[in-house]
Every structure is written in C-alpha cells, then in structure tokens.
Amino acid sequence: MSQPRPRSEPVVSAAPFKEKLQRISHGELGLIPVLAALLAVGIIFHIASPYFLTPRNLSNLTLQVGVLGVMALGMSLVLFIGEIDLSAGSVSGFCAVALVLLSAQYGLPGVLAIGIAILCGAAIGGIHGKLVTLVGAPSFIVTLTGLLVWQGAQRMLVGNQIGQILIDDPLVISIASTFMPFWLSLTLVLIIVGASLIYCARQLGSNRFSGAADRLGLIARSMLFPVLAILILAVLSNHLGVPVLLLILACVALVLTLITEHTAFGVHIFAVGGNAEAARRAGINVAKLKILLFSSCSAFAAFSGIIAVSRQYAADGNTGGGNLVLDAIAAAVIGGTSLFGGRGRIQGSLLGALVIGTVANGLDLLGHSANVKSIITGLILLGAVSVDMIARKRRIQSGAAGA
C-alpha cells in the first residue's frame, strides 16, 4: 500500500493534456472560439482582397484596434463581476475633449494633461461604482444615466466651437504615430523568446509533464508568443516598424492578465462575479471591489479617448460616440467573457477587439458601408453569445453528471 503524500508536497496531475481535453468536452472552450473566428475572418478577407495581408494594411489594423482594444480591456473588468458599463464611450469622449482643452487652450504639458484626463475618468467611474453599491441601483441604469450625462457634458465643453478642436502636443500625438526602431523591436522579441524558453525548460524539468502529449502541448503553448512576436516583427518591419501603441496595448494586457489570473485580487474578482453573496460571506469587500473596478473601467475609457485624440490630432463632440461602447462589450463577449459574470480572460477580450477591428478593416478594403459593418459585427456577437450559452449548458450538465 502506497504511503500518503505529505501536505507540504503539491498534488500535481500526471496528465494535463488529458485534463485539458476533458475540460473542452465539458464546455471549457477557453480561447478556441475567438481564435477560430479570427482565423476564419482573416482567411475570408485575404481571399477577398489582395491588400488585406500587406504590411501597410496590417500596420494600420494594429493602430485601428488601439482605441477599441483599450476600452474592451477596461470593460472586461466590470463584466467579470457580472456588471456592465454603458457610459464608457461618453466618458472616453468627455475626457478626450478635456485633454485637448487643457493642452491646447490652457497650455498644460502633455504628460500633465494626460494624467488629469485619466484621473478624471477614474473619478467618474468611482461615482458610478458608489451609486451601484451604496444606492443599490442596477449598473445598467446607473451607467446609462452616465452615458447621457457625460455625453451632454462633453458637448458643453466643446461649446460653440465649430469643427474639431486641434491639439499639437508632441507627446499626445506620438502615442499613435510613433514606431519603434528595428533594434528595439528585435531586442524585445529576443527577451520574449528567452523568457519563453526558460519557462518551458523549468516546466519540462518538473514532474508535471510526463507524457509525450503533455510535453508537446507545453512546448506548443510556450512557443506561441515567441512565434507571434517574430511574425509581427517580420511583417511590420517591412512598413514603418512596430507601432508603440501595439507595445502599450500588449503591456496593458499583460499586466491585467497577471492581476486577474495570478493574484488573490483576481481570485476575488471572479469570486464576486460567480456569486457576490458567497464572496461577501467569505470576507471579500464586495462594495470596495466593485467601486475599484468601475473606476478602472472608466480610467481605461479615458485612456482610449486619449488614443483617439492621438490618432486624429483633435477631438470634438462626437469623439467616443457611435458604436464604440457596444463594440467594446461585443469584443469582450466574443473573447469568451460571460455576461453572467465569473468567467473570461483578458487575452480573449483583446482578441475579440481584434476580430471586430479585422472585420471593419476588411470591409473598408472591400468598400462596404458602416451599415454592413454593424450587421456583420452583430451576427458575430450573436454567434459568440450562442457558443457561450451552449458551453454553459454543457458545463452545467457535466457538473450535474459529476455530482
């Protein structure tokens, strides 16, 4: 009879690959649907337009995704806890106009104007969070009110000025118009490759991955980001280089991934999203956490407005408007974030934004109108929600069967 394992020694599964397949069969699809959608969309537009996969167009695509990607990352945080923020677009526009006025009319340095705009967004989100937690009003109603209030405030800031309010601050403009030199991009790629190799070697040296399938799966996952980084460098270096905005987006996504997936705070986020009452009884300060996440969401919305200003060199009463906030919600859902809370990944939201951006970019190349973009984006969103609902039913059924 074998001796019991000491408590100090972690219990490690001998077959992670088999466990992964079992989770997929039970509805734990992860990033598979959004990756499949991105691949399908890319193939379709490559066939439809010879210009789609050119370095110039792919470089433009990375810049186009910047505004939506940052807002989608912030939106994910409130969706993780089962809430929603409909005011993100209006907050983005309000903070963008405030930034331009502070810089162009009051002469504030770019770094100070950017800081004030982001702090303004965070304060607005904090107000929304307090109304949701202290008053008990549904986040849908609170943020819908915020949408109207901050949209009106944005137009009041613009006032009677005709057209766009221009900005010429070099720091603000450089956010979306600067490209890294090749040597710096190559250095970053080498760092990514080296870090991935070290991680893979350490994991292979452990007792966790004993089977050939498990080891191959680990190697494939470890090489995913290095291969992706090499491809990005190889393609974009043929145009102007890797945009600084792409690096910023990747760094923000990495930090949020580490926070949500590798910290106790991240555990609290998904615990509240899964069952807020149970989380409260477990000692989690649910109200404080919700206020912080609403504040973070609006801060990211403000940052997306700053990126929009950087791309357009200006702001007006329509900045942050249109379907931007709905596209941000759609990006998170397409990326696997559940509207019921408690499920989702930061990488998925970023990939969802890339799907929407790719669709918009491809349709622009083909000369289709904004109406066609809306229809196709809506159909993709419906497909993503349907996949999520089917997977949710399978998880419930497998849980019942397991019980």
Coordinates of C-alpha atoms in Angstrom, one line a residue:
M1 CA 0.0 0.0 0.0
S2 CA 1.4 3.4 -1.0
Q3 CA 2.3 6.0 1.6
P4 CA 0.1 9.1 1.8
R5 CA 1.5 12.2 0.1
P6 CA 2.8 14.8 2.6
R7 CA 0.7 18.0 2.9
S8 CA 3.7 20.2 2.0
E9 CA 4.1 18.5 -1.3
P10 CA 1.7 19.8 -4.0
V11 CA -0.5 17.3 -5.7
V12 CA 0.2 17.5 -9.4
S13 CA -1.8 15.8 -12.1
A14 CA 0.1 13.4 -14.3
A15 CA -1.9 14.1 -17.4
P16 CA -2.6 17.8 -18.0
F17 CA -3.2 17.2 -21.7
K18 CA -6.0 14.7 -21.0
E19 CA -7.5 17.0 -18.4
K20 CA -7.5 19.8 -21.0
L21 CA -9.3 17.6 -23.4
Q22 CA -11.8 16.7 -20.8
R23 CA -12.5 20.3 -19.9
I24 CA -13.1 21.1 -23.5
S25 CA -15.6 18.3 -23.8
H26 CA -17.4 19.7 -20.8
G27 CA -17.7 23.2 -22.3
E28 CA -14.5 24.8 -21.1
L29 CA -13.6 26.1 -24.5
G30 CA -11.3 28.9 -23.5
L31 CA -9.9 31.0 -26.4
I32 CA -10.7 28.3 -29.0
P33 CA -13.8 30.1 -30.4
V34 CA -12.3 33.5 -30.7
L35 CA -9.1 32.1 -32.3
A36 CA -11.2 30.2 -34.8
A37 CA -13.3 33.3 -35.6
L38 CA -10.1 35.4 -36.1
L39 CA -8.6 32.7 -38.4
A40 CA -11.8 32.4 -40.4
V41 CA -12.2 36.2 -40.8
G42 CA -8.5 36.6 -41.8
I43 CA -8.8 33.8 -44.4
I44 CA -12.0 35.3 -45.9
F45 CA -10.6 38.8 -46.3
H46 CA -7.3 37.5 -47.6
I47 CA -9.2 35.7 -50.4
A48 CA -11.5 38.7 -51.0
S49 CA -8.8 41.4 -51.1
P50 CA -5.1 41.0 -52.1
Y51 CA -4.3 44.1 -49.9
F52 CA -5.5 42.7 -46.6
L53 CA -2.3 40.9 -45.5
T54 CA 0.1 43.6 -46.8
P55 CA 2.4 45.1 -44.2
R56 CA 0.9 48.5 -44.7
N57 CA -2.7 47.3 -44.0
L58 CA -1.7 45.2 -41.1
S59 CA 0.1 48.1 -39.6
N60 CA -3.0 50.3 -40.0
L61 CA -5.0 47.5 -38.4
T62 CA -2.9 47.5 -35.2
L63 CA -3.5 51.2 -34.9
Q64 CA -7.2 51.0 -35.6
V65 CA -7.7 48.4 -32.9
G66 CA -6.0 50.6 -30.3
V67 CA -9.0 52.6 -29.1
L68 CA -11.4 49.7 -29.1
G69 CA -8.8 47.3 -27.5
V70 CA -8.1 49.6 -24.5
M71 CA -11.8 50.1 -23.9
A72 CA -12.5 46.4 -24.2
L73 CA -9.9 45.6 -21.6
G74 CA -11.5 48.0 -19.1
M75 CA -15.0 46.7 -20.0
S76 CA -13.8 43.2 -19.2
L77 CA -13.2 44.1 -15.6
V78 CA -16.8 45.1 -14.9
L79 CA -18.1 42.2 -16.9
F80 CA -16.0 39.8 -14.9
I81 CA -18.1 40.7 -11.8
G82 CA -21.4 40.5 -13.6
E83 CA -21.9 44.2 -14.1
I84 CA -21.9 46.4 -17.2
D85 CA -20.8 50.0 -18.1
L86 CA -22.7 51.7 -20.9
S87 CA -21.1 55.1 -20.1
A88 CA -17.6 54.1 -21.3
G89 CA -17.9 55.8 -24.7
S90 CA -19.2 59.1 -23.3
V91 CA -16.5 59.0 -20.6
S92 CA -13.9 58.5 -23.3
G93 CA -15.2 61.4 -25.3
F94 CA -15.6 63.7 -22.3
C95 CA -12.0 63.0 -21.1
A96 CA -10.7 63.4 -24.7
V97 CA -12.2 66.8 -25.0
A98 CA -10.9 67.8 -21.5
L99 CA -7.4 66.7 -22.5
V100 CA -7.4 68.8 -25.7
L101 CA -8.8 71.8 -23.9
L102 CA -6.2 71.5 -21.1
S103 CA -3.4 71.2 -23.6
A104 CA -4.4 73.5 -26.5
Q105 CA -6.2 76.3 -24.6
Y106 CA -4.6 76.3 -21.1
G107 CA -1.1 75.3 -22.2
L108 CA -0.7 72.3 -19.8
P109 CA 2.2 69.9 -20.7
G110 CA 1.0 66.7 -22.4
V111 CA 2.0 64.4 -19.6
L112 CA 0.1 66.5 -17.1
A113 CA -3.0 66.8 -19.3
I114 CA -2.9 63.0 -19.9
G115 CA -2.7 62.4 -16.1
I116 CA -5.6 64.7 -15.4
A117 CA -7.8 63.1 -18.1
I118 CA -7.2 59.6 -16.7
L119 CA -7.7 60.7 -13.1
C120 CA -10.9 62.4 -14.3
G121 CA -12.1 59.1 -15.9
A122 CA -11.2 57.2 -12.7
A123 CA -13.2 59.6 -10.6
I124 CA -16.2 59.3 -12.8
G125 CA -16.1 55.5 -12.6
G126 CA -15.8 55.8 -8.9
I127 CA -19.0 57.8 -8.8
H128 CA -20.8 55.1 -10.9
G129 CA -19.4 52.4 -8.6
K130 CA -20.6 54.1 -5.5
L131 CA -24.1 54.6 -6.9
V132 CA -24.2 50.9 -7.8
T133 CA -23.0 49.7 -4.4
L134 CA -24.4 52.3 -1.9
V135 CA -27.7 53.1 -3.6
G136 CA -28.2 49.6 -4.9
A137 CA -29.2 50.8 -8.4
P138 CA -28.5 48.4 -11.3
S139 CA -25.3 49.1 -13.1
F140 CA -27.3 49.2 -16.4
I141 CA -29.4 52.1 -15.2
V142 CA -26.5 54.0 -13.5
T143 CA -24.2 53.8 -16.5
L144 CA -27.0 54.5 -18.9
T145 CA -27.5 57.7 -16.9
G146 CA -23.8 58.3 -17.1
L147 CA -23.9 57.9 -20.8
L148 CA -26.4 60.7 -21.1
V149 CA -24.8 63.0 -18.5
W150 CA -21.2 62.8 -19.7
Q151 CA -22.3 63.0 -23.4
G152 CA -24.0 66.3 -22.5
A153 CA -21.0 67.4 -20.5
Q154 CA -18.7 66.7 -23.5
R155 CA -20.8 68.8 -25.8
M156 CA -20.9 71.6 -23.2
L157 CA -17.1 71.6 -23.1
V158 CA -17.0 71.8 -26.9
G159 CA -19.5 74.7 -26.7
N160 CA -20.0 76.8 -29.8
Q161 CA -16.7 75.8 -31.4
I162 CA -17.1 74.7 -35.0
G163 CA -15.5 71.5 -36.1
Q164 CA -12.7 69.8 -34.3
I165 CA -10.5 71.2 -31.5
L166 CA -7.0 70.6 -32.7
I167 CA -4.0 69.6 -30.5
D168 CA -0.3 69.9 -31.3
D169 CA 1.3 68.5 -28.2
P170 CA 4.1 66.2 -29.3
L171 CA 3.7 63.6 -26.5
V172 CA 0.0 63.2 -27.1
I173 CA 0.4 62.9 -30.9
S174 CA 3.3 60.5 -30.6
I175 CA 1.2 57.8 -28.8
A176 CA -0.4 56.6 -32.0
S177 CA 2.1 57.8 -34.6
T178 CA 5.5 56.6 -33.3
F179 CA 7.1 53.4 -34.5
M180 CA 9.9 51.6 -32.6
P181 CA 13.3 51.3 -34.3
F182 CA 14.2 47.8 -35.5
W183 CA 16.9 47.2 -32.9
L184 CA 14.5 47.9 -30.1
S185 CA 11.8 45.7 -31.6
L186 CA 14.4 42.9 -32.1
T187 CA 15.6 43.2 -28.5
L188 CA 12.0 42.9 -27.2
V189 CA 11.4 39.8 -29.4
L190 CA 14.6 38.2 -28.1
I191 CA 13.5 38.9 -24.5
I192 CA 10.2 37.2 -25.2
V193 CA 11.9 34.2 -26.8
G194 CA 14.4 33.9 -23.9
A195 CA 11.7 34.2 -21.2
S196 CA 9.5 31.5 -23.0
L197 CA 12.5 29.1 -23.3
I198 CA 13.3 29.5 -19.6
Y199 CA 9.7 28.9 -18.7
C200 CA 9.4 25.9 -20.9
A201 CA 12.7 24.4 -19.6
R202 CA 11.6 24.8 -16.0
Q203 CA 8.2 23.2 -16.7
L204 CA 9.8 20.3 -18.5
G205 CA 12.2 19.8 -15.6
S206 CA 9.2 19.3 -13.2
N207 CA 7.3 16.1 -12.7
R208 CA 4.1 17.5 -14.1
F209 CA 4.6 16.8 -17.7
S210 CA 5.4 13.1 -18.0
G211 CA 3.6 12.0 -21.2
A212 CA 4.7 12.9 -24.7
A213 CA 1.4 14.6 -25.5
D214 CA 1.7 16.8 -22.4
R215 CA 5.3 17.8 -23.2
L216 CA 4.4 18.6 -26.8
G217 CA 1.4 20.7 -25.6
L218 CA 3.7 22.6 -23.2
I219 CA 6.2 23.3 -25.9
A220 CA 3.5 24.5 -28.3
R221 CA 2.0 26.8 -25.7
S222 CA 5.4 28.2 -24.7
M223 CA 6.4 28.9 -28.3
L224 CA 3.1 30.6 -29.2
F225 CA 4.1 34.1 -28.1
P226 CA 7.6 34.0 -29.4
V227 CA 6.4 32.8 -32.8
L228 CA 3.7 35.5 -32.8
A229 CA 6.3 38.2 -31.8
I230 CA 8.6 37.1 -34.6
L231 CA 5.8 37.2 -37.2
I232 CA 4.7 40.7 -36.1
L233 CA 8.3 41.9 -36.3
A234 CA 8.9 40.3 -39.7
V235 CA 5.7 41.7 -41.2
L236 CA 5.6 45.2 -39.7
S237 CA 9.3 45.9 -40.2
N238 CA 8.5 45.9 -43.9
H239 CA 6.4 49.0 -43.5
L240 CA 7.3 51.5 -40.8
G241 CA 8.1 49.1 -38.0
V242 CA 6.2 48.0 -34.8
P243 CA 3.9 50.8 -33.5
V244 CA 4.5 52.0 -30.0
L245 CA 0.7 51.7 -29.5
L246 CA 0.9 48.0 -30.1
L247 CA 3.6 47.7 -27.4
I248 CA 1.4 49.8 -25.0
L249 CA -1.6 47.6 -25.7
A250 CA 0.4 44.4 -25.1
C251 CA 1.9 45.7 -21.9
V252 CA -1.5 46.7 -20.5
A253 CA -3.0 43.3 -21.4
L254 CA 0.0 41.5 -19.8
V255 CA -0.4 43.5 -16.5
L256 CA -4.1 42.9 -16.4
T257 CA -3.6 39.2 -17.2
L258 CA -1.2 38.9 -14.3
I259 CA -3.5 40.7 -11.9
T260 CA -6.7 38.7 -12.9
E261 CA -5.1 35.3 -13.2
H262 CA -2.2 35.2 -10.8
T263 CA -3.1 37.3 -7.7
A264 CA -5.5 37.0 -4.8
F265 CA -7.3 40.1 -6.1
G266 CA -8.0 38.3 -9.4
V267 CA -9.5 35.4 -7.4
H268 CA -11.7 37.9 -5.6
I269 CA -12.9 39.4 -8.9
F270 CA -14.1 36.1 -10.3
A271 CA -15.5 35.0 -6.9
V272 CA -17.7 38.1 -6.8
G273 CA -18.7 37.5 -10.4
G274 CA -19.6 33.9 -9.7
N275 CA -21.6 34.6 -6.5
A276 CA -21.4 38.0 -4.9
E277 CA -23.2 36.9 -1.7
A278 CA -21.0 33.9 -1.2
A279 CA -17.9 36.1 -1.7
R280 CA -19.2 38.6 0.8
R281 CA -19.7 35.8 3.4
A282 CA -16.1 34.7 2.6
G283 CA -14.8 38.0 3.8
I284 CA -14.4 39.8 0.4
N285 CA -15.3 43.5 0.5
V286 CA -17.6 43.4 -2.5
A287 CA -18.6 47.0 -2.5
K288 CA -15.0 48.3 -2.4
L289 CA -14.0 45.9 -5.2
K290 CA -16.9 47.0 -7.4
I291 CA -16.1 50.6 -6.9
L292 CA -12.4 50.0 -7.8
L293 CA -13.3 48.1 -11.0
F294 CA -15.9 50.7 -12.2
S295 CA -13.2 53.3 -11.6
S296 CA -10.6 51.2 -13.5
C297 CA -13.1 50.7 -16.4
S298 CA -13.6 54.5 -16.8
A299 CA -9.9 55.2 -16.5
F300 CA -9.3 52.8 -19.4
A301 CA -12.1 54.6 -21.3
A302 CA -10.3 57.9 -20.7
F303 CA -7.1 56.3 -22.0
S304 CA -8.9 55.1 -25.1
G305 CA -10.1 58.7 -25.6
I306 CA -6.5 59.9 -25.4
I307 CA -5.5 57.3 -28.1
A308 CA -8.4 58.6 -30.3
V309 CA -7.1 62.2 -29.9
S310 CA -3.6 61.0 -30.7
R311 CA -4.8 59.3 -33.9
Q312 CA -7.0 62.2 -35.1
Y313 CA -4.8 65.1 -33.7
A314 CA -8.1 66.5 -32.5
A315 CA -11.4 65.9 -30.5
D316 CA -15.0 67.1 -31.0
G317 CA -18.5 66.4 -29.7
N318 CA -18.6 63.0 -31.5
T319 CA -15.4 61.6 -30.0
G320 CA -16.1 58.3 -28.2
G321 CA -19.6 58.1 -29.8
G322 CA -21.2 55.8 -32.3
N323 CA -21.0 52.1 -31.6
L324 CA -17.7 52.2 -29.7
V325 CA -19.1 51.2 -26.3
L326 CA -21.2 48.5 -27.8
D327 CA -18.2 47.2 -29.8
A328 CA -16.2 47.1 -26.6
I329 CA -18.9 44.9 -24.9
A330 CA -19.1 42.8 -28.0
A331 CA -15.3 42.3 -28.1
A332 CA -15.3 41.1 -24.5
V333 CA -18.2 38.7 -25.2
I334 CA -16.7 37.4 -28.4
G335 CA -13.5 36.8 -26.5
G336 CA -15.3 34.5 -24.1
T337 CA -16.3 36.8 -21.3
S338 CA -19.6 35.7 -19.8
L339 CA -22.4 38.2 -19.4
F340 CA -23.4 36.4 -16.3
G341 CA -20.0 37.2 -14.6
G342 CA -17.4 35.0 -13.2
R343 CA -15.8 33.9 -16.5
G344 CA -13.5 35.4 -19.0
R345 CA -9.9 36.2 -19.8
I346 CA -8.1 39.5 -20.7
Q347 CA -6.4 37.9 -23.7
G348 CA -9.8 36.9 -25.0
S349 CA -11.2 40.4 -24.9
L350 CA -8.1 41.7 -26.7
L351 CA -8.6 39.0 -29.4
G352 CA -12.3 39.9 -29.6
A353 CA -11.4 43.5 -30.3
L354 CA -9.0 42.3 -33.0
V355 CA -11.9 40.3 -34.5
I356 CA -14.1 43.3 -34.7
G357 CA -11.2 45.5 -35.9
T358 CA -10.3 43.0 -38.6
V359 CA -13.9 42.8 -39.8
A360 CA -14.1 46.6 -40.0
N361 CA -10.8 46.9 -41.7
G362 CA -11.6 44.1 -44.3
L363 CA -15.0 45.7 -45.1
D364 CA -13.3 49.0 -45.6
L365 CA -11.0 47.5 -48.1
L366 CA -13.9 46.0 -49.9
G367 CA -15.7 49.3 -50.0
H368 CA -18.7 48.3 -47.8
S369 CA -20.6 50.9 -45.7
A370 CA -20.8 51.2 -41.9
N371 CA -24.2 49.6 -42.0
V372 CA -22.7 46.4 -43.3
K373 CA -20.1 46.5 -40.6
S374 CA -22.8 46.8 -37.9
I375 CA -24.8 43.9 -39.3
I376 CA -21.7 41.5 -39.5
T377 CA -20.5 42.6 -36.1
G378 CA -23.9 41.9 -34.7
L379 CA -24.0 38.5 -36.3
I380 CA -20.6 37.6 -34.9
L381 CA -21.7 38.8 -31.4
L382 CA -24.8 36.6 -31.7
G383 CA -22.7 33.6 -32.6
A384 CA -20.4 34.3 -29.7
V385 CA -23.3 34.5 -27.2
S386 CA -24.8 31.3 -28.6
V387 CA -21.5 29.5 -28.2
D388 CA -21.2 30.8 -24.6
M389 CA -24.8 29.7 -23.8
I390 CA -24.2 26.2 -25.3
A391 CA -20.9 25.8 -23.5
R392 CA -22.6 27.0 -20.2
K393 CA -25.3 24.4 -20.6
R394 CA -22.7 21.7 -21.2
R395 CA -20.8 22.8 -18.1
I396 CA -24.0 22.6 -16.0
Q397 CA -24.8 19.2 -17.4
S398 CA -21.3 17.9 -16.8
G399 CA -21.4 19.2 -13.3
A400 CA -24.7 17.6 -12.6
A401 CA -23.4 14.3 -14.1
G402 CA -20.3 14.6 -11.9
A403 CA -22.4 15.1 -8.9

